[in-house]
Amino acid sequence: MKVRVLYFASVREKVGRQAEELELPAGVATIAGLRSHLRSRGGAWAEALADTKLLRTAVNQDMVSPAAAIGAGDEVAFFPPVTGG
Amino acid sequence: MKIAVQADDFDVGVEIKNISKNSKIGAVAVFVGLVRDVAMTLEHYPGMTERAIGRIVDEAGTRWQVMDCTVIHRYGALRPNDQIVLVAVAGAHRGDAFAACEFIMDYLKTQAPFWKKEQTPGGARWVEAKAEDDKAAESWR
């Protein structure tokens, strides 16, 4: 199953990537699973996605919790807590 | 209702005039956020930003009598004293307009995907989210 993954702000800078199309390995079906999968790339990936307190996620542009399911074609985003206003 | 996420500045007077055209409106509560002290760059998540603000405004409409609402949030490079955000809420009376305006700002702070990067003398740094902003949003539950 293929998803589109976006990175914003400090997360984007740390991993050095803004967006990617990703073929998920079998068994990865939640935000938490995707995070572990990305962290297994090591280095900056392991670090940038390490602290769940400093990480927010969205699926199809809705903020969700780590337990949220992801499906084929979804747009998933990782970013730090927001600081607008 | 108007929601705009834009790089350009906005004119508060024009926005208030545009929101006050219905003769049933007796109050417009306005909040304007400004850049304090240091220049910054604001990043956002195009698409989700408008969607998140729309949802917050809808939620305000279920709690208070909101007759019209304008939210404008800027992104890109901003300098001290620049306007960042406008929330204007129109209602029949001030009570609902004040409350809805504060609610929208408190929720926007924790739910709308914007990130500030300050240009300090020591270099650029991402602004960290404040626990008090989470508390302010939670106080409405």
PDB file of C-alpha atoms in Angstrom:
ATOM      1  CA  MET A   1       0.000   0.000   0.000  1.00  0.00           C
ATOM      2  CA  LYS A   2       1.239   3.410  -1.015  1.00  0.00           C
ATOM      3  CA  VAL A   3       0.950   6.630   1.000  1.00  0.00           C
ATOM      4  CA  ARG A   4       2.189  10.183   0.634  1.00  0.00           C
ATOM      5  CA  VAL A   5       4.191  11.439   3.617  1.00  0.00           C
ATOM      6  CA  LEU A   6       4.799  15.136   4.348  1.00  0.00           C
ATOM      7  CA  TYR A   7       7.209  16.715   6.838  1.00  0.00           C
ATOM      8  CA  PHE A   8       6.961  20.241   8.209  1.00  0.00           C
ATOM      9  CA  ALA A   9       9.033  22.793  10.134  1.00  0.00           C
ATOM     10  CA  SER A  10      11.772  21.372  12.404  1.00  0.00           C
ATOM     11  CA  VAL A  11      10.906  17.787  11.415  1.00  0.00           C
ATOM     12  CA  ARG A  12      11.316  18.672   7.717  1.00  0.00           C
ATOM     13  CA  GLU A  13      14.682  20.318   8.408  1.00  0.00           C
ATOM     14  CA  LYS A  14      15.983  17.397  10.467  1.00  0.00           C
ATOM     15  CA  VAL A  15      15.103  14.675   7.959  1.00  0.00           C
ATOM     16  CA  GLY A  16      16.035  16.883   4.997  1.00  0.00           C
ATOM     17  CA  ARG A  17      12.878  16.043   3.124  1.00  0.00           C
ATOM     18  CA  GLN A  18       9.590  17.790   2.438  1.00  0.00           C
ATOM     19  CA  ALA A  19       7.529  14.960   0.968  1.00  0.00           C
ATOM     20  CA  GLU A  20       7.777  11.428  -0.393  1.00  0.00           C
ATOM     21  CA  GLU A  21       5.666   8.646  -1.848  1.00  0.00           C
ATOM     22  CA  LEU A  22       6.154   5.549   0.242  1.00  0.00           C
ATOM     23  CA  GLU A  23       5.304   1.898  -0.296  1.00  0.00           C
ATOM     24  CA  LEU A  24       4.506   0.570   3.181  1.00  0.00           C
ATOM     25  CA  PRO A  25       5.756  -2.852   4.212  1.00  0.00           C
ATOM     26  CA  ALA A  26       3.105  -5.388   5.191  1.00  0.00           C
ATOM     27  CA  GLY A  27       2.016  -4.918   8.800  1.00  0.00           C
ATOM     28  CA  VAL A  28       2.368  -1.127   8.873  1.00  0.00           C
ATOM     29  CA  ALA A  29      -1.203   0.114   9.235  1.00  0.00           C
ATOM     30  CA  THR A  30      -1.136   2.897  11.850  1.00  0.00           C
ATOM     31  CA  ILE A  31       0.635   6.190  12.474  1.00  0.00           C
ATOM     32  CA  ALA A  32       2.688   4.551  15.234  1.00  0.00           C
ATOM     33  CA  GLY A  33       3.700   1.763  12.852  1.00  0.00           C
ATOM     34  CA  LEU A  34       4.719   4.214  10.165  1.00  0.00           C
ATOM     35  CA  ARG A  35       6.739   6.223  12.675  1.00  0.00           C
ATOM     36  CA  SER A  36       8.668   3.081  13.735  1.00  0.00           C
ATOM     37  CA  HIS A  37       9.221   2.178  10.098  1.00  0.00           C
ATOM     38  CA  LEU A  38      10.633   5.630   9.312  1.00  0.00           C
ATOM     39  CA  ARG A  39      12.762   5.637  12.473  1.00  0.00           C
ATOM     40  CA  SER A  40      14.384   2.378  11.324  1.00  0.00           C
ATOM     41  CA  ARG A  41      16.096   4.428   8.608  1.00  0.00           C
ATOM     42  CA  GLY A  42      18.382   5.514  11.451  1.00  0.00           C
ATOM     43  CA  GLY A  43      20.372   8.743  11.915  1.00  0.00           C
ATOM     44  CA  ALA A  44      18.327  11.928  11.628  1.00  0.00           C
ATOM     45  CA  TRP A  45      15.145   9.897  11.046  1.00  0.00           C
ATOM     46  CA  ALA A  46      15.451   8.052  14.343  1.00  0.00           C
ATOM     47  CA  GLU A  47      16.114  11.342  16.117  1.00  0.00           C
ATOM     48  CA  ALA A  48      13.539  13.601  14.423  1.00  0.00           C
ATOM     49  CA  LEU A  49      10.686  11.156  15.050  1.00  0.00           C
ATOM     50  CA  ALA A  50      11.826  10.004  18.508  1.00  0.00           C
ATOM     51  CA  ASP A  51       9.952  12.160  21.005  1.00  0.00           C
ATOM     52  CA  THR A  52       6.197  11.673  20.712  1.00  0.00           C
ATOM     53  CA  LYS A  53       5.602  14.663  23.018  1.00  0.00           C
ATOM     54  CA  LEU A  54       7.199  16.886  20.389  1.00  0.00           C
ATOM     55  CA  LEU A  55       5.548  15.206  17.443  1.00  0.00           C
ATOM     56  CA  ARG A  56       2.096  15.758  15.928  1.00  0.00           C
ATOM     57  CA  THR A  57       0.547  13.811  13.094  1.00  0.00           C
ATOM     58  CA  ALA A  58      -2.237  14.294  10.591  1.00  0.00           C
ATOM     59  CA  VAL A  59      -3.979  11.887   8.229  1.00  0.00           C
ATOM     60  CA  ASN A  60      -5.661  13.478   5.234  1.00  0.00           C
ATOM     61  CA  GLN A  61      -5.246  16.890   6.893  1.00  0.00           C
ATOM     62  CA  ASP A  62      -6.922  16.010  10.190  1.00  0.00           C
ATOM     63  CA  MET A  63      -4.866  15.924  13.385  1.00  0.00           C
ATOM     64  CA  VAL A  64      -4.872  12.342  14.733  1.00  0.00           C
ATOM     65  CA  SER A  65      -3.385  10.228  17.539  1.00  0.00           C
ATOM     66  CA  PRO A  66      -0.602   7.636  17.006  1.00  0.00           C
ATOM     67  CA  ALA A  67      -3.169   4.806  17.069  1.00  0.00           C
ATOM     68  CA  ALA A  68      -4.939   6.182  13.993  1.00  0.00           C
ATOM     69  CA  ALA A  69      -5.179   3.839  11.013  1.00  0.00           C
ATOM     70  CA  ILE A  70      -3.685   4.694   7.638  1.00  0.00           C
ATOM     71  CA  GLY A  71      -4.915   3.387   4.307  1.00  0.00           C
ATOM     72  CA  ALA A  72      -3.807   3.275   0.695  1.00  0.00           C
ATOM     73  CA  GLY A  73      -3.541   6.710  -0.887  1.00  0.00           C
ATOM     74  CA  ASP A  74      -3.629   8.576   2.423  1.00  0.00           C
ATOM     75  CA  GLU A  75      -1.722  11.805   2.980  1.00  0.00           C
ATOM     76  CA  VAL A  76       0.175  11.515   6.258  1.00  0.00           C
ATOM     77  CA  ALA A  77       2.063  14.399   7.865  1.00  0.00           C
ATOM     78  CA  PHE A  78       4.600  14.617  10.702  1.00  0.00           C
ATOM     79  CA  PHE A  79       5.288  17.954  12.379  1.00  0.00           C
ATOM     80  CA  PRO A  80       6.134  19.566  15.741  1.00  0.00           C
ATOM     81  CA  PRO A  81       3.460  21.162  17.989  1.00  0.00           C
ATOM     82  CA  VAL A  82       2.018  24.172  16.185  1.00  0.00           C
ATOM     83  CA  THR A  83       2.972  27.762  17.046  1.00  0.00           C
ATOM     84  CA  GLY A  84       0.735  30.023  14.989  1.00  0.00           C
ATOM     85  CA  GLY A  85      -1.488  32.898  16.030  1.00  0.00           C
TER      86      GLY A  85
ATOM     87  CA  MET B   1     -17.622  33.729   6.542  1.00  0.00           C
ATOM     88  CA  LYS B   2     -14.130  34.375   5.254  1.00  0.00           C
ATOM     89  CA  ILE B   3     -11.009  32.340   5.918  1.00  0.00           C
ATOM     90  CA  ALA B   4      -7.790  33.435   4.250  1.00  0.00           C
ATOM     91  CA  VAL B   5      -4.220  32.190   4.622  1.00  0.00           C
ATOM     92  CA  GLN B   6      -2.031  34.638   2.776  1.00  0.00           C
ATOM     93  CA  ALA B   7       1.421  36.216   2.551  1.00  0.00           C
ATOM     94  CA  ASP B   8      -0.030  39.713   2.071  1.00  0.00           C
ATOM     95  CA  ASP B   9      -0.908  42.140   4.856  1.00  0.00           C
ATOM     96  CA  PHE B  10      -4.555  42.920   5.624  1.00  0.00           C
ATOM     97  CA  ASP B  11      -6.512  46.098   6.391  1.00  0.00           C
ATOM     98  CA  VAL B  12      -8.442  45.705   9.659  1.00  0.00           C
ATOM     99  CA  GLY B  13     -10.760  48.620   8.839  1.00  0.00           C
ATOM    100  CA  VAL B  14     -11.770  47.131   5.511  1.00  0.00           C
ATOM    101  CA  GLU B  15     -12.358  43.716   7.074  1.00  0.00           C
ATOM    102  CA  ILE B  16     -14.565  45.159   9.821  1.00  0.00           C
ATOM    103  CA  LYS B  17     -16.578  47.113   7.257  1.00  0.00           C
ATOM    104  CA  ASN B  18     -17.066  43.980   5.152  1.00  0.00           C
ATOM    105  CA  ILE B  19     -18.280  41.957   8.122  1.00  0.00           C
ATOM    106  CA  SER B  20     -20.759  44.543   9.457  1.00  0.00           C
ATOM    107  CA  LYS B  21     -23.112  44.838   6.503  1.00  0.00           C
ATOM    108  CA  ASN B  22     -26.039  42.898   7.977  1.00  0.00           C
ATOM    109  CA  SER B  23     -28.277  45.291   9.962  1.00  0.00           C
ATOM    110  CA  LYS B  24     -28.985  42.578  12.557  1.00  0.00           C
ATOM    111  CA  ILE B  25     -25.321  42.717  13.615  1.00  0.00           C
ATOM    112  CA  GLY B  26     -24.817  44.799  16.742  1.00  0.00           C
ATOM    113  CA  ALA B  27     -21.277  43.823  17.733  1.00  0.00           C
ATOM    114  CA  VAL B  28     -17.984  42.955  16.084  1.00  0.00           C
ATOM    115  CA  ALA B  29     -15.216  41.612  18.340  1.00  0.00           C
ATOM    116  CA  VAL B  30     -11.760  41.825  16.790  1.00  0.00           C
ATOM    117  CA  PHE B  31      -8.408  40.343  17.735  1.00  0.00           C
ATOM    118  CA  VAL B  32      -5.205  41.250  15.891  1.00  0.00           C
ATOM    119  CA  GLY B  33      -1.948  39.408  16.610  1.00  0.00           C
ATOM    120  CA  LEU B  34       1.335  41.223  15.939  1.00  0.00           C
ATOM    121  CA  VAL B  35       4.960  40.172  15.613  1.00  0.00           C
ATOM    122  CA  ARG B  36       6.809  40.959  18.842  1.00  0.00           C
ATOM    123  CA  ASP B  37      10.517  41.872  19.046  1.00  0.00           C
ATOM    124  CA  VAL B  38      12.122  39.753  16.326  1.00  0.00           C
ATOM    125  CA  ALA B  39      11.635  39.035  12.644  1.00  0.00           C
ATOM    126  CA  MET B  40      10.272  35.616  11.811  1.00  0.00           C
ATOM    127  CA  THR B  41       9.221  33.294   9.045  1.00  0.00           C
ATOM    128  CA  LEU B  42       5.902  31.484   9.287  1.00  0.00           C
ATOM    129  CA  GLU B  43       5.485  28.098   7.641  1.00  0.00           C
ATOM    130  CA  HIS B  44       2.132  26.366   7.242  1.00  0.00           C
ATOM    131  CA  TYR B  45       0.523  23.233   5.833  1.00  0.00           C
ATOM    132  CA  PRO B  46      -1.443  24.410   2.792  1.00  0.00           C
ATOM    133  CA  GLY B  47      -4.886  22.844   2.683  1.00  0.00           C
ATOM    134  CA  MET B  48      -4.907  21.581   6.247  1.00  0.00           C
ATOM    135  CA  THR B  49      -4.536  25.122   7.582  1.00  0.00           C
ATOM    136  CA  GLU B  50      -7.740  26.374   5.959  1.00  0.00           C
ATOM    137  CA  ARG B  51      -9.532  23.169   6.920  1.00  0.00           C
ATOM    138  CA  ALA B  52      -8.460  23.387  10.579  1.00  0.00           C
ATOM    139  CA  ILE B  53      -9.500  27.037  10.872  1.00  0.00           C
ATOM    140  CA  GLY B  54     -12.834  26.254   9.193  1.00  0.00           C
ATOM    141  CA  ARG B  55     -13.512  23.538  11.718  1.00  0.00           C
ATOM    142  CA  ILE B  56     -12.696  25.861  14.654  1.00  0.00           C
ATOM    143  CA  VAL B  57     -15.038  28.543  13.296  1.00  0.00           C
ATOM    144  CA  ASP B  58     -17.788  25.945  12.819  1.00  0.00           C
ATOM    145  CA  GLU B  59     -17.317  24.785  16.408  1.00  0.00           C
ATOM    146  CA  ALA B  60     -17.598  28.396  17.636  1.00  0.00           C
ATOM    147  CA  GLY B  61     -20.878  28.655  15.712  1.00  0.00           C
ATOM    148  CA  THR B  62     -22.340  25.714  17.630  1.00  0.00           C
ATOM    149  CA  ARG B  63     -21.508  27.360  20.977  1.00  0.00           C
ATOM    150  CA  TRP B  64     -22.369  31.004  20.398  1.00  0.00           C
ATOM    151  CA  GLN B  65     -24.522  33.055  18.090  1.00  0.00           C
ATOM    152  CA  VAL B  66     -22.023  33.949  15.362  1.00  0.00           C
ATOM    153  CA  MET B  67     -23.580  35.921  12.511  1.00  0.00           C
ATOM    154  CA  ASP B  68     -20.398  36.308  10.509  1.00  0.00           C
ATOM    155  CA  CYS B  69     -16.706  35.636  10.980  1.00  0.00           C
ATOM    156  CA  THR B  70     -13.432  36.551   9.281  1.00  0.00           C
ATOM    157  CA  VAL B  71     -10.115  34.842  10.016  1.00  0.00           C
ATOM    158  CA  ILE B  72      -6.975  35.922   8.173  1.00  0.00           C
ATOM    159  CA  HIS B  73      -3.584  34.391   8.986  1.00  0.00           C
ATOM    160  CA  ARG B  74      -0.364  35.363   7.253  1.00  0.00           C
ATOM    161  CA  TYR B  75       2.648  33.228   6.407  1.00  0.00           C
ATOM    162  CA  GLY B  76       6.117  33.934   5.032  1.00  0.00           C
ATOM    163  CA  ALA B  77       8.620  36.550   6.242  1.00  0.00           C
ATOM    164  CA  LEU B  78       7.304  38.971   8.882  1.00  0.00           C
ATOM    165  CA  ARG B  79       8.966  41.791  10.777  1.00  0.00           C
ATOM    166  CA  PRO B  80       8.415  43.273  14.254  1.00  0.00           C
ATOM    167  CA  ASN B  81       5.057  45.070  14.488  1.00  0.00           C
ATOM    168  CA  ASP B  82       3.693  43.328  11.392  1.00  0.00           C
ATOM    169  CA  GLN B  83       0.172  41.954  11.667  1.00  0.00           C
ATOM    170  CA  ILE B  84       0.077  38.125  11.790  1.00  0.00           C
ATOM    171  CA  VAL B  85      -3.514  37.192  12.438  1.00  0.00           C
ATOM    172  CA  LEU B  86      -6.989  38.705  12.442  1.00  0.00           C
ATOM    173  CA  VAL B  87     -10.058  37.154  14.027  1.00  0.00           C
ATOM    174  CA  ALA B  88     -13.249  39.206  13.673  1.00  0.00           C
ATOM    175  CA  VAL B  89     -16.569  37.853  14.925  1.00  0.00           C
ATOM    176  CA  ALA B  90     -19.909  39.522  14.327  1.00  0.00           C
ATOM    177  CA  GLY B  91     -22.971  38.876  16.451  1.00  0.00           C
ATOM    178  CA  ALA B  92     -26.155  40.500  17.658  1.00  0.00           C
ATOM    179  CA  HIS B  93     -24.573  41.366  21.025  1.00  0.00           C
ATOM    180  CA  ARG B  94     -21.061  41.672  22.436  1.00  0.00           C
ATOM    181  CA  GLY B  95     -21.133  38.663  24.792  1.00  0.00           C
ATOM    182  CA  ASP B  96     -21.221  36.015  22.104  1.00  0.00           C
ATOM    183  CA  ALA B  97     -18.864  37.963  19.834  1.00  0.00           C
ATOM    184  CA  PHE B  98     -16.204  38.353  22.563  1.00  0.00           C
ATOM    185  CA  ALA B  99     -16.405  34.718  23.642  1.00  0.00           C
ATOM    186  CA  ALA B 100     -16.333  33.281  20.122  1.00  0.00           C
ATOM    187  CA  CYS B 101     -13.382  35.502  19.177  1.00  0.00           C
ATOM    188  CA  GLU B 102     -11.331  34.343  22.174  1.00  0.00           C
ATOM    189  CA  PHE B 103     -12.308  30.707  21.596  1.00  0.00           C
ATOM    190  CA  ILE B 104     -11.240  30.842  17.939  1.00  0.00           C
ATOM    191  CA  MET B 105      -7.856  32.353  18.868  1.00  0.00           C
ATOM    192  CA  ASP B 106      -7.224  29.826  21.672  1.00  0.00           C
ATOM    193  CA  TYR B 107      -8.026  26.897  19.386  1.00  0.00           C
ATOM    194  CA  LEU B 108      -6.127  28.315  16.431  1.00  0.00           C
ATOM    195  CA  LYS B 109      -3.004  28.431  18.642  1.00  0.00           C
ATOM    196  CA  THR B 110      -3.089  24.678  19.239  1.00  0.00           C
ATOM    197  CA  GLN B 111      -4.899  23.263  16.172  1.00  0.00           C
ATOM    198  CA  ALA B 112      -3.951  25.265  13.084  1.00  0.00           C
ATOM    199  CA  PRO B 113      -0.728  23.988  11.468  1.00  0.00           C
ATOM    200  CA  PHE B 114       1.521  27.068  11.541  1.00  0.00           C
ATOM    201  CA  TRP B 115       5.125  27.148  12.748  1.00  0.00           C
ATOM    202  CA  LYS B 116       7.161  30.230  13.614  1.00  0.00           C
ATOM    203  CA  LYS B 117      10.887  30.431  13.058  1.00  0.00           C
ATOM    204  CA  GLU B 118      12.486  33.452  14.717  1.00  0.00           C
ATOM    205  CA  GLN B 119      15.559  35.209  13.316  1.00  0.00           C
ATOM    206  CA  THR B 120      17.450  35.896  16.564  1.00  0.00           C
ATOM    207  CA  PRO B 121      20.909  37.526  16.694  1.00  0.00           C
ATOM    208  CA  GLY B 122      22.283  34.066  17.544  1.00  0.00           C
ATOM    209  CA  GLY B 123      20.685  32.515  14.459  1.00  0.00           C
ATOM    210  CA  ALA B 124      17.315  31.197  13.363  1.00  0.00           C
ATOM    211  CA  ARG B 125      15.334  29.015  15.780  1.00  0.00           C
ATOM    212  CA  TRP B 126      11.928  27.353  15.792  1.00  0.00           C
ATOM    213  CA  VAL B 127       9.570  28.734  18.412  1.00  0.00           C
ATOM    214  CA  GLU B 128       8.520  26.070  20.914  1.00  0.00           C
ATOM    215  CA  ALA B 129       4.863  25.450  21.659  1.00  0.00           C
ATOM    216  CA  LYS B 130       3.740  26.759  25.061  1.00  0.00           C
ATOM    217  CA  ALA B 131       1.980  24.602  27.635  1.00  0.00           C
ATOM    218  CA  GLU B 132      -0.179  27.612  28.555  1.00  0.00           C
ATOM    219  CA  ASP B 133      -1.611  27.622  25.007  1.00  0.00           C
ATOM    220  CA  ASP B 134      -2.731  24.002  25.467  1.00  0.00           C
ATOM    221  CA  LYS B 135      -4.301  24.974  28.798  1.00  0.00           C
ATOM    222  CA  ALA B 136      -6.129  27.922  27.232  1.00  0.00           C
ATOM    223  CA  ALA B 137      -7.629  25.673  24.551  1.00  0.00           C
ATOM    224  CA  GLU B 138      -8.536  22.993  27.100  1.00  0.00           C
ATOM    225  CA  SER B 139     -10.316  25.514  29.312  1.00  0.00           C
ATOM    226  CA  TRP B 140     -13.136  25.643  26.731  1.00  0.00           C
ATOM    227  CA  ARG B 141     -13.964  21.918  26.999  1.00  0.00           C
TER     228      ARG B 141
END
